[in-house]
Amino acid sequence: MGYFEEKLKNSEIGLSFDDVLLVPLYSEVKLEEVDTSTRLAPGLVLRIPIVSSPMDTVTGEEMLLAMGRLGGLGVLPRNYPLEQAVQAIRRASEEGVPAAAAVGPFDDDRVRRLLDAGAAMIVIDTAHGHSRNVIEATRRFSGYGAAVMAGNIVTG
Protein backbone atom coordinates (compact mmCIF):
# COMPACT_ATOMS: atom_id res chain seq x y z
CA MET A 1 0.00 0.00 0.00
CA GLY A 2 1.37 3.42 -0.98
CA TYR A 3 1.84 6.37 1.38
CA PHE A 4 -1.18 8.36 0.16
CA GLU A 5 -3.45 5.33 -0.01
CA GLU A 6 -2.58 4.46 3.59
CA LYS A 7 -3.03 8.07 4.67
CA LEU A 8 -6.51 8.20 3.11
CA LYS A 9 -7.48 4.86 4.59
CA ASN A 10 -6.40 5.88 8.10
CA SER A 11 -7.58 9.51 8.06
CA GLU A 12 -10.08 10.86 10.57
CA ILE A 13 -13.63 11.61 9.53
CA GLY A 14 -14.35 15.32 9.16
CA LEU A 15 -17.73 17.01 8.95
CA SER A 16 -18.83 20.24 7.32
CA PHE A 17 -22.01 22.30 7.69
CA ASP A 18 -23.80 20.22 5.04
CA ASP A 19 -23.18 17.04 7.07
CA VAL A 20 -24.89 18.23 10.27
CA LEU A 21 -28.50 19.17 10.97
CA LEU A 22 -29.90 20.43 14.26
CA VAL A 23 -33.48 19.23 14.51
CA PRO A 24 -35.71 21.59 16.49
CA LEU A 25 -37.72 20.00 19.30
CA TYR A 26 -40.29 21.13 21.83
CA SER A 27 -38.86 23.43 24.50
CA GLU A 28 -40.13 25.39 27.45
CA VAL A 29 -37.14 27.75 27.45
CA LYS A 30 -38.24 31.35 27.14
CA LEU A 31 -36.46 33.70 24.77
CA GLU A 32 -35.38 35.99 27.62
CA GLU A 33 -33.71 33.00 29.33
CA VAL A 34 -31.40 32.33 26.37
CA ASP A 35 -27.82 33.54 26.70
CA THR A 36 -25.76 33.45 23.51
CA SER A 37 -22.77 35.24 25.00
CA THR A 38 -19.40 33.58 24.81
CA ARG A 39 -16.03 34.29 26.41
CA LEU A 40 -13.61 34.38 23.51
CA ALA A 41 -10.62 35.34 25.66
CA PRO A 42 -10.02 36.74 29.14
CA GLY A 43 -11.70 40.14 29.16
CA LEU A 44 -13.35 39.58 25.77
CA VAL A 45 -16.98 38.47 25.99
CA LEU A 46 -19.17 38.58 22.89
CA ARG A 47 -22.94 38.94 23.16
CA ILE A 48 -23.31 36.76 20.06
CA PRO A 49 -20.84 34.01 19.07
CA ILE A 50 -20.12 35.38 15.60
CA VAL A 51 -16.69 36.43 14.30
CA SER A 52 -16.30 37.85 10.80
CA SER A 53 -13.85 36.32 8.37
CA PRO A 54 -10.63 38.32 7.95
CA MET A 55 -11.04 38.49 4.16
CA ASP A 56 -10.83 41.73 2.21
CA THR A 57 -14.15 40.89 0.51
CA VAL A 58 -15.84 40.40 3.91
CA THR A 59 -14.48 42.73 6.57
CA GLY A 60 -13.60 46.37 6.13
CA GLU A 61 -14.09 49.23 8.58
CA GLU A 62 -17.88 49.27 8.11
CA MET A 63 -18.27 45.53 8.83
CA LEU A 64 -15.75 45.75 11.70
CA LEU A 65 -17.88 48.39 13.42
CA ALA A 66 -21.20 46.70 12.63
CA MET A 67 -20.03 43.37 14.07
CA GLY A 68 -18.89 45.04 17.28
CA ARG A 69 -22.07 47.10 17.64
CA LEU A 70 -24.19 43.96 17.24
CA GLY A 71 -22.23 42.03 19.85
CA GLY A 72 -19.90 39.97 17.66
CA LEU A 73 -16.31 40.56 16.61
CA GLY A 74 -15.08 41.97 13.32
CA VAL A 75 -11.61 40.97 12.15
CA LEU A 76 -9.75 43.10 9.63
CA PRO A 77 -7.72 41.18 7.00
CA ARG A 78 -3.95 40.89 7.36
CA ASN A 79 -3.48 42.70 4.02
CA TYR A 80 -5.55 45.72 5.17
CA PRO A 81 -3.31 48.81 4.94
CA LEU A 82 -1.77 49.38 8.38
CA GLU A 83 -2.71 53.06 8.78
CA GLN A 84 -6.31 52.34 7.79
CA ALA A 85 -6.39 49.35 10.17
CA VAL A 86 -5.07 51.47 13.04
CA GLN A 87 -7.68 54.16 12.30
CA ALA A 88 -10.53 51.61 12.13
CA ILE A 89 -9.45 49.85 15.35
CA ARG A 90 -9.10 53.21 17.11
CA ARG A 91 -12.58 54.25 15.95
CA ALA A 92 -14.08 50.98 17.26
CA SER A 93 -12.24 51.38 20.55
CA GLU A 94 -13.54 54.95 20.92
CA GLU A 95 -17.08 53.63 20.34
CA GLY A 96 -16.52 50.99 23.00
CA VAL A 97 -16.94 48.03 20.66
CA PRO A 98 -14.45 45.17 20.34
CA ALA A 99 -12.45 44.88 17.13
CA ALA A 100 -9.68 42.57 15.96
CA ALA A 101 -7.17 42.36 13.14
CA ALA A 102 -5.40 39.53 11.38
CA VAL A 103 -1.62 39.40 11.08
CA GLY A 104 1.09 37.03 9.92
CA PRO A 105 3.41 35.24 12.37
CA PHE A 106 6.24 37.73 11.78
CA ASP A 107 4.20 40.98 11.96
CA ASP A 108 5.40 42.08 15.42
CA ASP A 109 5.45 45.80 14.61
CA ARG A 110 1.96 45.61 13.12
CA VAL A 111 0.72 43.79 16.24
CA ARG A 112 2.12 46.49 18.53
CA ARG A 113 0.50 49.28 16.47
CA LEU A 114 -2.88 47.51 16.45
CA LEU A 115 -2.75 46.86 20.18
CA ASP A 116 -1.81 50.49 20.83
CA ALA A 117 -4.89 51.49 18.78
CA GLY A 118 -7.10 49.33 21.02
CA ALA A 119 -7.41 45.94 19.27
CA ALA A 120 -9.31 43.48 21.47
CA MET A 121 -7.72 40.49 19.76
CA ILE A 122 -4.97 39.62 17.31
CA VAL A 123 -5.70 36.81 14.83
CA ILE A 124 -2.73 34.97 13.34
CA ASP A 125 -4.14 34.29 9.90
CA THR A 126 -2.64 30.99 8.82
CA ALA A 127 -3.68 27.60 7.54
CA HIS A 128 -1.16 25.88 9.81
CA GLY A 129 -1.84 26.94 13.40
CA HIS A 130 0.17 23.99 14.66
CA SER A 131 3.43 25.08 12.96
CA ARG A 132 6.46 26.16 14.98
CA ASN A 133 6.39 29.74 13.65
CA VAL A 134 2.76 30.22 14.66
CA ILE A 135 3.28 28.71 18.11
CA GLU A 136 6.24 31.02 18.70
CA ALA A 137 4.29 34.03 17.35
CA THR A 138 1.39 33.20 19.68
CA ARG A 139 3.78 33.30 22.64
CA ARG A 140 5.39 36.57 21.49
CA PHE A 141 2.11 38.33 20.75
CA SER A 142 0.63 37.16 24.06
CA GLY A 143 3.67 38.70 25.73
CA TYR A 144 2.64 42.07 24.28
CA GLY A 145 -0.64 41.73 26.18
CA ALA A 146 -2.68 40.49 23.23
CA ALA A 147 -5.55 38.04 23.25
CA VAL A 148 -4.51 35.78 20.37
CA MET A 149 -6.44 33.50 18.02
CA ALA A 150 -4.15 31.30 15.93
CA GLY A 151 -4.74 28.98 13.02
CA ASN A 152 -8.16 30.27 12.06
CA ILE A 153 -8.15 28.50 8.68
CA VAL A 154 -9.16 24.83 9.06
CA THR A 155 -6.56 23.95 11.67
CA GLY A 156 -7.82 20.82 13.39
XYZ file of C-alpha atoms in Angstrom:
156
model
C 0.000 0.000 0.000
C 1.371 3.415 -0.984
C 1.840 6.371 1.383
C -1.179 8.360 0.164
C -3.448 5.330 -0.013
C -2.577 4.465 3.591
C -3.030 8.074 4.672
C -6.514 8.204 3.115
C -7.476 4.857 4.587
C -6.396 5.883 8.101
C -7.576 9.508 8.063
C -10.075 10.857 10.573
C -13.633 11.613 9.534
C -14.349 15.323 9.156
C -17.731 17.009 8.949
C -18.834 20.240 7.319
C -22.009 22.296 7.691
C -23.801 20.216 5.042
C -23.182 17.040 7.070
C -24.889 18.230 10.269
C -28.496 19.167 10.966
C -29.899 20.429 14.256
C -33.478 19.226 14.513
C -35.709 21.593 16.495
C -37.719 20.003 19.302
C -40.289 21.125 21.826
C -38.857 23.426 24.496
C -40.130 25.394 27.449
C -37.137 27.746 27.447
C -38.244 31.354 27.145
C -36.459 33.700 24.769
C -35.378 35.990 27.620
C -33.705 33.005 29.326
C -31.399 32.329 26.372
C -27.825 33.536 26.700
C -25.763 33.451 23.508
C -22.774 35.240 24.999
C -19.399 33.577 24.814
C -16.031 34.287 26.408
C -13.606 34.385 23.508
C -10.618 35.337 25.660
C -10.017 36.744 29.138
C -11.698 40.138 29.161
C -13.354 39.581 25.772
C -16.977 38.468 25.989
C -19.166 38.583 22.889
C -22.945 38.939 23.157
C -23.311 36.755 20.061
C -20.841 34.010 19.065
C -20.119 35.384 15.600
C -16.691 36.427 14.304
C -16.299 37.851 10.803
C -13.854 36.316 8.371
C -10.635 38.318 7.947
C -11.045 38.490 4.162
C -10.832 41.730 2.207
C -14.150 40.893 0.514
C -15.844 40.404 3.905
C -14.482 42.734 6.571
C -13.596 46.369 6.127
C -14.095 49.231 8.577
C -17.875 49.272 8.114
C -18.268 45.529 8.834
C -15.753 45.747 11.695
C -17.877 48.391 13.421
C -21.199 46.698 12.626
C -20.028 43.370 14.067
C -18.886 45.036 17.283
C -22.065 47.098 17.636
C -24.189 43.959 17.243
C -22.225 42.028 19.855
C -19.904 39.973 17.659
C -16.311 40.561 16.606
C -15.080 41.974 13.322
C -11.610 40.966 12.152
C -9.750 43.104 9.630
C -7.718 41.179 6.998
C -3.948 40.893 7.355
C -3.484 42.700 4.017
C -5.555 45.717 5.167
C -3.309 48.807 4.938
C -1.775 49.383 8.377
C -2.707 53.057 8.775
C -6.313 52.345 7.789
C -6.389 49.354 10.167
C -5.072 51.475 13.043
C -7.680 54.157 12.295
C -10.535 51.608 12.134
C -9.451 49.852 15.349
C -9.103 53.207 17.106
C -12.580 54.254 15.954
C -14.077 50.980 17.255
C -12.243 51.382 20.549
C -13.537 54.948 20.923
C -17.080 53.629 20.343
C -16.519 50.989 22.998
C -16.944 48.028 20.660
C -14.450 45.167 20.336
C -12.450 44.878 17.131
C -9.685 42.573 15.957
C -7.171 42.359 13.142
C -5.402 39.527 11.376
C -1.624 39.397 11.076
C 1.087 37.031 9.924
C 3.405 35.245 12.365
C 6.242 37.732 11.783
C 4.197 40.981 11.957
C 5.399 42.076 15.416
C 5.448 45.801 14.615
C 1.957 45.605 13.117
C 0.717 43.793 16.237
C 2.121 46.494 18.534
C 0.503 49.275 16.469
C -2.880 47.505 16.451
C -2.754 46.859 20.181
C -1.814 50.489 20.829
C -4.885 51.491 18.781
C -7.100 49.328 21.017
C -7.414 45.940 19.268
C -9.312 43.484 21.475
C -7.718 40.493 19.759
C -4.972 39.617 17.306
C -5.702 36.812 14.827
C -2.729 34.970 13.344
C -4.143 34.290 9.901
C -2.645 30.986 8.819
C -3.683 27.600 7.544
C -1.163 25.879 9.810
C -1.842 26.936 13.401
C 0.170 23.989 14.662
C 3.432 25.076 12.960
C 6.456 26.162 14.978
C 6.395 29.740 13.648
C 2.760 30.215 14.662
C 3.276 28.707 18.109
C 6.239 31.022 18.698
C 4.292 34.031 17.351
C 1.395 33.202 19.679
C 3.775 33.297 22.641
C 5.390 36.566 21.487
C 2.109 38.334 20.751
C 0.627 37.162 24.056
C 3.668 38.696 25.726
C 2.641 42.070 24.278
C -0.640 41.730 26.181
C -2.684 40.486 23.230
C -5.551 38.040 23.246
C -4.506 35.777 20.370
C -6.442 33.497 18.024
C -4.153 31.300 15.934
C -4.735 28.981 13.022
C -8.160 30.267 12.063
C -8.154 28.504 8.685
C -9.162 24.833 9.063
C -6.564 23.955 11.673
C -7.821 20.816 13.389
